[in-house]
Amino acid sequence: MSLADLEKQALAELESTSDEAGLRAWHNKYFGKQGEVILATKKVGTLPPEERRAYGQEANRVKEVLTAAHDTAEARIKERALEQSLSSEGIDVTLPGRPLTRGGLHVASRILREIAAIFADLGFQIYRSREVEDDLTNFELLNMPPYHPARDMWDTFHTTVPGVLLRTHTSPGQIHVMREHCPEPIRVILPGMCYRYETITMRSEIMFHQVEGLAVGEHVSMADLKGTIVAFARRMFGEERQVRIRSSYFPFTEPSIEVDMDCIVCGGKGCGLCKRTGWLEIMGAGMVHPVVLKNGGYDPAKFSGFAFGMGPQRITMLKYAIDDIRQFWANDLRFLRQF
Ligand SMILES: [Zn+2]
C-alpha cells in the first residue's frame, strides 16, 4: 500500500471510531510495535538510496498528520463520554458538603489582645522586650544585688553562658524601656513569656505570660495607679467590680501592694473559687523604687512612677473558671475549641 493510501485509509477509520476502545485499537493497528505506519517508516532502509529522502519525508508527514488526527479524535471522544456520564448519572445536589474546619486564635493570645486593648484605651503603648536576659537586667538593676534574699522568689533557668538567663518576669523590660525613652514620660505595658524552674502543677507552669505595666513621669502618684487598676478590673471583669489593696513587698517597688478584687462568682460572700475569703488576687504593683528609676536614667527627685504585673493565664482562669493552668500549653483541641 502506498503512503497516500495508508493515510486515506487510517483517516477514514479514525472518523468512524466513536469510543475509547475503538481508538485504542486504531492506535495499535497503525502505531503499535507492528503498526502499519511504523512498518512503513522502517521500509525506508530497503529502498534504493536515491528514493530514500523523498520517501522518508513523505512518511514523516503522514505520521504527523495521523498523530494530530488521533489527538483530535481522542479529545472529541473524551468530551462525548463526559457529556454522556453527566446526562445519565446527574449530580446529587442533596449530598451534604464537607465542612471546612476554621482555625482560631489561642485563648492566651485572645486574652493578651483583650488586655492590650483595655490599656490602649487608657493611653498605654505596647513595648516588646527580650526573653533571654542577663543577670544584671533581670535582677541587679531592679534593686536585687547578687546577695539579695529576694532572688529566692524566682527559681531561674540559667543558660550555659554565665550571667545569661531566661527572664523570670517581664520587669527587666522596665529598664530597657526607661533607658530608651529617658527623660520622656512613659506609659507602656510589657507583655511576654517568662520562665521559672518550677514543678509543673495545676497552679504553676515553667512558662507563662506576664503583662507588666509602667508609667513614669512628673507627679505620677499612687492614686493614678489605683485608678488605672480599678479601670482595668472593671473593663475586664464587669462594671460592678470592687478592688482592694493590701500592702506587700517587691524589691523594685516602694511602697508595694497586692491587688484583690471581689470574687466574680460569689460577689464577696465566700465560695470555693475565692477560698471563702470573698476576694481574688489579680496583680502585684507599687510605686517604682528610686533605685530602679535611677537605673533607668530618671532622677528620682523629679520623676516618679508606678508599675504593676499580672499573669494573663491567671486572669483567663478566673474569667472562664479554668482550674488547671497546664491546659494552656497542652495543645488539647477539646480545651482550645471552647474559646
Ligand atoms: Zn467567691
Short mmCIF file of C-alpha atoms and ligand atoms in Angstrom, two decimals:
data_model
loop_
_atom_site.label_atom_id
_atom_site.label_comp_id
_atom_site.label_asym_id
_atom_site.label_seq_id
_atom_site.Cartn_x
_atom_site.Cartn_y
_atom_site.Cartn_z
CA MET A 1 0.00 0.00 0.00
CA SER A 2 1.29 3.44 -0.88
CA LEU A 3 1.78 6.05 1.85
CA ALA A 4 -1.08 8.12 0.40
CA ASP A 5 -3.48 5.14 0.53
CA LEU A 6 -2.34 4.32 4.05
CA GLU A 7 -3.07 7.91 5.11
CA LYS A 8 -6.51 7.90 3.50
CA GLN A 9 -7.49 4.55 5.00
CA ALA A 10 -6.29 5.45 8.51
CA LEU A 11 -8.13 8.81 8.50
CA ALA A 12 -11.36 7.15 7.33
CA GLU A 13 -11.17 4.54 10.08
CA LEU A 14 -10.48 7.19 12.69
CA GLU A 15 -13.53 9.15 11.51
CA SER A 16 -15.83 6.22 12.25
CA THR A 17 -14.31 5.48 15.67
CA SER A 18 -16.71 6.54 18.41
CA ASP A 19 -15.36 5.15 21.69
CA GLU A 20 -12.11 4.81 23.65
CA ALA A 21 -11.76 1.08 22.97
CA GLY A 22 -12.02 1.70 19.22
CA LEU A 23 -9.44 4.47 19.49
CA ARG A 24 -7.00 2.17 21.30
CA ALA A 25 -7.46 -0.49 18.62
CA TRP A 26 -6.83 2.07 15.88
CA HIS A 27 -3.69 3.32 17.61
CA ASN A 28 -2.43 -0.21 17.98
CA LYS A 29 -3.14 -1.00 14.33
CA TYR A 30 -1.17 1.96 12.99
CA PHE A 31 1.27 2.96 15.76
CA GLY A 32 1.78 -0.29 17.70
CA LYS A 33 5.03 -2.29 17.54
CA GLN A 34 3.87 -3.93 14.30
CA GLY A 35 1.72 -0.94 13.35
CA GLU A 36 1.37 -0.10 9.68
CA VAL A 37 2.75 3.44 9.98
CA ILE A 38 5.74 2.20 11.94
CA LEU A 39 6.42 -0.57 9.44
CA ALA A 40 6.04 1.86 6.52
CA THR A 41 8.57 4.19 8.14
CA LYS A 42 11.04 1.35 8.64
CA LYS A 43 10.75 0.47 4.95
CA VAL A 44 12.96 3.42 4.07
CA GLY A 45 16.06 1.30 4.76
CA THR A 46 15.17 -1.19 1.98
CA LEU A 47 14.82 1.48 -0.75
CA PRO A 48 17.49 2.48 -3.27
CA PRO A 49 19.47 5.47 -1.92
CA GLU A 50 18.04 7.98 -4.43
CA GLU A 51 14.43 7.28 -3.29
CA ARG A 52 15.09 7.31 0.45
CA ARG A 53 14.99 11.06 1.03
CA ALA A 54 11.64 11.71 -0.64
CA TYR A 55 10.06 8.60 0.88
CA GLY A 56 11.33 9.45 4.34
CA GLN A 57 9.94 12.99 4.16
CA GLU A 58 6.55 11.72 2.98
CA ALA A 59 6.45 9.04 5.71
CA ASN A 60 7.15 11.65 8.39
CA ARG A 61 4.43 13.93 7.02
CA VAL A 62 1.88 11.10 7.13
CA LYS A 63 2.98 10.21 10.64
CA GLU A 64 2.47 13.79 11.82
CA VAL A 65 -0.92 14.12 10.15
CA LEU A 66 -2.16 10.88 11.69
CA THR A 67 -0.81 11.74 15.15
CA ALA A 68 -2.58 15.10 15.08
CA ALA A 69 -5.80 13.48 13.82
CA HIS A 70 -5.57 10.91 16.63
CA ASP A 71 -5.26 13.64 19.29
CA THR A 72 -8.27 15.49 17.88
CA ALA A 73 -10.35 12.30 17.82
CA GLU A 74 -9.29 11.48 21.36
CA ALA A 75 -10.44 14.89 22.63
CA ARG A 76 -13.75 14.50 20.77
CA ILE A 77 -14.37 11.02 22.24
CA LYS A 78 -13.48 12.07 25.79
CA GLU A 79 -15.78 15.06 25.65
CA ARG A 80 -18.64 12.94 24.41
CA ALA A 81 -18.02 10.35 27.16
CA LEU A 82 -18.12 13.11 29.78
CA GLU A 83 -21.34 14.54 28.39
CA GLN A 84 -22.92 11.10 28.44
CA SER A 85 -21.94 10.39 32.03
CA LEU A 86 -23.18 13.80 33.16
CA SER A 87 -26.55 13.43 31.47
CA SER A 88 -27.07 9.82 32.51
CA GLU A 89 -25.78 9.94 36.11
CA GLY A 90 -26.53 13.54 37.07
CA ILE A 91 -25.22 15.24 40.22
CA ASP A 92 -26.80 14.64 43.60
CA VAL A 93 -27.09 18.20 44.93
CA THR A 94 -28.69 16.94 48.16
CA LEU A 95 -25.38 15.46 49.44
CA PRO A 96 -24.12 17.48 52.42
CA GLY A 97 -20.86 19.35 51.78
CA ARG A 98 -17.67 18.64 53.66
CA PRO A 99 -17.35 21.26 56.42
CA LEU A 100 -14.16 23.34 56.40
CA THR A 101 -12.58 23.47 59.84
CA ARG A 102 -11.82 27.01 60.89
CA GLY A 103 -8.72 27.99 62.80
CA GLY A 104 -8.84 30.47 65.65
CA LEU A 105 -6.60 32.37 67.99
CA HIS A 106 -5.29 30.57 71.07
CA VAL A 107 -7.06 31.66 74.23
CA ALA A 108 -3.74 33.00 75.57
CA SER A 109 -3.40 35.29 72.53
CA ARG A 110 -7.01 36.41 72.82
CA ILE A 111 -6.65 37.45 76.44
CA LEU A 112 -3.36 39.24 75.70
CA ARG A 113 -5.12 41.20 72.97
CA GLU A 114 -8.01 41.98 75.27
CA ILE A 115 -5.65 43.27 77.96
CA ALA A 116 -3.70 45.29 75.38
CA ALA A 117 -6.93 46.83 74.04
CA ILE A 118 -8.05 47.92 77.52
CA PHE A 119 -4.70 49.54 78.32
CA ALA A 120 -4.55 51.11 74.85
CA ASP A 121 -7.77 52.94 75.73
CA LEU A 122 -6.03 54.17 78.90
CA GLY A 123 -3.15 55.55 76.82
CA PHE A 124 -0.62 52.72 77.26
CA GLN A 125 1.59 51.60 74.39
CA ILE A 126 2.99 48.07 73.96
CA TYR A 127 6.73 47.59 74.47
CA ARG A 128 8.22 44.25 73.49
CA SER A 129 11.28 43.09 75.37
CA ARG A 130 13.66 40.15 75.00
CA GLU A 131 13.03 36.77 76.69
CA VAL A 132 16.72 35.96 77.13
CA GLU A 133 18.22 38.38 79.63
CA ASP A 134 21.37 38.98 81.58
CA ASP A 135 21.55 38.74 85.35
CA LEU A 136 22.23 42.46 85.51
CA THR A 137 18.91 43.50 83.93
CA ASN A 138 16.77 40.68 85.33
CA PHE A 139 17.92 41.22 88.93
CA GLU A 140 20.62 43.76 89.74
CA LEU A 141 19.24 46.86 88.04
CA LEU A 142 15.86 46.02 89.56
CA ASN A 143 17.35 46.53 93.01
CA MET A 144 18.37 42.92 93.61
CA PRO A 145 22.14 42.63 94.02
CA PRO A 146 23.61 39.11 93.96
CA TYR A 147 23.38 38.69 97.76
CA HIS A 148 19.76 39.88 97.90
CA PRO A 149 17.44 37.31 99.55
CA ALA A 150 14.55 38.37 97.30
CA ARG A 151 16.23 36.44 94.46
CA ASP A 152 14.88 33.33 96.14
CA MET A 153 11.42 34.40 94.98
CA TRP A 154 12.35 33.37 91.43
CA ASP A 155 13.69 29.91 90.54
CA THR A 156 15.70 30.72 87.47
CA PHE A 157 16.63 28.88 84.26
CA HIS A 158 20.29 29.73 83.63
CA THR A 159 21.96 29.16 80.27
CA THR A 160 25.44 27.67 79.80
CA VAL A 161 26.72 31.21 79.29
CA PRO A 162 27.48 32.69 82.72
CA GLY A 163 25.15 35.55 83.64
CA VAL A 164 22.71 34.82 80.80
CA LEU A 165 19.28 33.51 81.78
CA LEU A 166 15.66 33.18 80.69
CA ARG A 167 13.82 36.11 82.18
CA THR A 168 11.84 35.18 85.29
CA HIS A 169 9.50 38.15 84.95
CA THR A 170 8.77 40.93 82.44
CA SER A 171 10.23 43.54 84.81
CA PRO A 172 13.67 43.76 83.10
CA GLY A 173 11.71 45.35 80.25
CA GLN A 174 11.22 48.34 82.57
CA ILE A 175 14.96 49.03 82.44
CA HIS A 176 15.04 48.72 78.62
CA VAL A 177 12.07 50.99 78.01
CA MET A 178 13.25 53.61 80.53
CA ARG A 179 16.76 53.76 79.08
CA GLU A 180 15.32 54.03 75.58
CA HIS A 181 12.91 56.88 76.34
CA CYS A 182 14.52 58.79 79.22
CA PRO A 183 13.75 61.62 80.04
CA GLU A 184 10.38 61.45 78.24
CA PRO A 185 7.32 60.36 80.22
CA ILE A 186 6.42 56.68 79.73
CA ARG A 187 3.14 54.80 79.72
CA VAL A 188 3.60 51.23 78.46
CA ILE A 189 2.59 47.65 79.01
CA LEU A 190 5.21 44.94 78.54
CA PRO A 191 3.57 41.63 77.64
CA GLY A 192 5.51 38.42 77.11
CA MET A 193 6.59 34.95 78.11
CA CYS A 194 8.50 34.32 81.34
CA TYR A 195 10.25 31.20 82.58
CA ARG A 196 10.73 29.71 86.02
CA TYR A 197 12.26 26.46 87.16
CA GLU A 198 9.20 25.21 88.97
CA THR A 199 7.36 21.96 89.47
CA ILE A 200 4.51 21.80 86.96
CA THR A 201 1.23 21.56 88.83
CA MET A 202 -2.37 22.66 88.33
CA ARG A 203 -1.36 26.11 89.53
CA SER A 204 2.20 26.58 88.29
CA GLU A 205 3.92 26.16 84.92
CA ILE A 206 7.55 26.63 83.84
CA MET A 207 6.44 29.07 81.14
CA PHE A 208 3.67 31.63 81.41
CA HIS A 209 2.72 35.08 80.20
CA GLN A 210 3.08 38.22 82.22
CA VAL A 211 1.84 41.68 81.47
CA GLU A 212 3.86 44.37 83.14
CA GLY A 213 2.70 47.96 83.24
CA LEU A 214 4.88 51.01 83.73
CA ALA A 215 4.11 54.72 83.96
CA VAL A 216 6.89 57.22 84.64
CA GLY A 217 6.61 60.99 84.69
CA GLU A 218 6.42 64.02 86.94
CA HIS A 219 3.77 63.79 89.69
CA VAL A 220 2.76 60.19 88.97
CA SER A 221 1.09 59.02 92.19
CA MET A 222 -0.41 56.03 93.95
CA ALA A 223 -3.84 57.48 93.12
CA ASP A 224 -3.01 57.14 89.40
CA LEU A 225 -2.01 53.52 89.99
CA LYS A 226 -5.23 52.75 91.83
CA GLY A 227 -7.37 54.45 89.20
CA THR A 228 -5.64 52.50 86.42
CA ILE A 229 -6.11 49.17 88.20
CA VAL A 230 -9.78 49.79 89.00
CA ALA A 231 -10.47 50.85 85.40
CA PHE A 232 -8.78 47.69 84.14
CA ALA A 233 -10.60 45.34 86.55
CA ARG A 234 -13.98 46.80 85.64
CA ARG A 235 -13.36 46.62 81.88
CA MET A 236 -12.11 43.03 82.20
CA PHE A 237 -14.49 41.58 84.77
CA GLY A 238 -17.55 43.88 84.89
CA GLU A 239 -18.51 47.40 85.96
CA GLU A 240 -19.61 46.37 89.44
CA ARG A 241 -16.13 45.07 90.49
CA GLN A 242 -14.65 46.29 93.75
CA VAL A 243 -10.89 46.45 94.25
CA ARG A 244 -8.96 46.00 97.50
CA ILE A 245 -5.35 46.95 98.08
CA ARG A 246 -3.06 45.26 100.59
CA SER A 247 0.49 46.22 101.43
CA SER A 248 3.16 43.83 100.15
CA TYR A 249 6.83 43.62 99.26
CA PHE A 250 8.70 43.64 95.94
CA PRO A 251 12.34 44.69 95.65
CA PHE A 252 11.63 47.04 92.73
CA THR A 253 8.68 48.97 94.14
CA GLU A 254 8.27 51.11 97.26
CA PRO A 255 5.64 51.05 98.60
CA SER A 256 4.47 47.69 97.15
CA ILE A 257 0.91 46.44 97.04
CA GLU A 258 -1.13 43.37 96.16
CA VAL A 259 -4.42 43.97 94.42
CA ASP A 260 -7.53 41.87 95.04
CA MET A 261 -10.95 42.21 93.50
CA ASP A 262 -14.23 40.94 94.89
CA CYS A 263 -14.96 37.37 93.81
CA ILE A 264 -16.64 37.16 90.39
CA VAL A 265 -18.54 34.03 91.43
CA CYS A 266 -19.93 34.90 94.88
CA GLY A 267 -19.56 38.69 94.82
CA GLY A 268 -17.73 38.66 98.15
CA LYS A 269 -19.89 36.24 100.17
CA GLY A 270 -17.30 33.46 100.03
CA CYS A 271 -17.11 30.38 97.78
CA GLY A 272 -14.75 27.68 96.53
CA LEU A 273 -13.04 29.88 93.92
CA CYS A 274 -12.10 32.61 96.43
CA LYS A 275 -11.40 30.03 99.17
CA ARG A 276 -14.17 31.53 101.35
CA THR A 277 -12.42 34.92 101.51
CA GLY A 278 -14.63 36.76 99.03
CA TRP A 279 -11.53 38.19 97.30
CA LEU A 280 -9.38 37.14 94.32
CA GLU A 281 -5.79 38.26 93.89
CA ILE A 282 -5.27 39.77 90.42
CA MET A 283 -1.89 41.54 90.45
CA GLY A 284 1.09 42.93 92.29
CA ALA A 285 2.00 46.58 91.94
CA GLY A 286 3.64 49.58 93.55
CA MET A 287 5.50 52.84 93.08
CA VAL A 288 8.73 52.36 91.14
CA HIS A 289 11.67 52.14 93.56
CA PRO A 290 14.00 55.19 93.39
CA VAL A 291 16.96 52.89 92.67
CA VAL A 292 15.14 51.41 89.66
CA LEU A 293 14.19 54.87 88.39
CA LYS A 294 17.82 55.94 88.68
CA ASN A 295 18.99 52.77 86.87
CA GLY A 296 16.55 53.63 84.09
CA GLY A 297 18.08 57.09 83.80
CA TYR A 298 15.44 59.15 85.63
CA ASP A 299 16.13 61.47 88.57
CA PRO A 300 14.00 60.13 91.46
CA ALA A 301 13.86 63.65 92.94
CA LYS A 302 12.00 64.87 89.89
CA PHE A 303 10.28 61.80 88.46
CA SER A 304 8.06 59.15 89.96
CA GLY A 305 6.30 56.15 88.51
CA PHE A 306 4.09 53.17 89.15
CA ALA A 307 4.40 49.59 87.95
CA PHE A 308 2.17 46.57 88.05
CA GLY A 309 2.45 42.98 86.93
CA MET A 310 -0.23 40.40 86.28
CA GLY A 311 -0.50 36.88 84.94
CA PRO A 312 -2.83 36.74 81.92
CA GLN A 313 -3.17 32.98 82.44
CA ARG A 314 -4.47 33.62 85.92
CA ILE A 315 -6.81 36.33 84.59
CA THR A 316 -8.08 33.84 81.98
CA MET A 317 -8.55 31.12 84.59
CA LEU A 318 -10.61 33.49 86.72
CA LYS A 319 -12.62 34.77 83.78
CA TYR A 320 -13.51 31.34 82.36
CA ALA A 321 -13.32 29.28 85.58
CA ILE A 322 -10.39 27.14 84.33
CA ASP A 323 -8.96 25.02 87.13
CA ASP A 324 -5.72 23.71 85.57
CA ILE A 325 -3.00 26.02 84.19
CA ARG A 326 -1.40 23.12 82.30
CA GLN A 327 -4.29 23.27 79.81
CA PHE A 328 -2.79 26.37 78.22
CA TRP A 329 0.17 24.65 76.59
CA ALA A 330 -1.17 21.08 76.37
CA ASN A 331 -2.49 21.67 72.81
CA ASP A 332 -5.67 19.77 73.56
CA LEU A 333 -8.19 20.83 70.92
CA ARG A 334 -11.11 19.90 73.18
CA PHE A 335 -9.92 22.64 75.52
CA LEU A 336 -8.89 25.17 72.87
CA ARG A 337 -12.08 24.90 70.79
CA GLN A 338 -14.14 26.30 73.65
CA PHE A 339 -12.82 29.80 73.08
ZN ZN B 1 -16.10 33.57 95.82
#
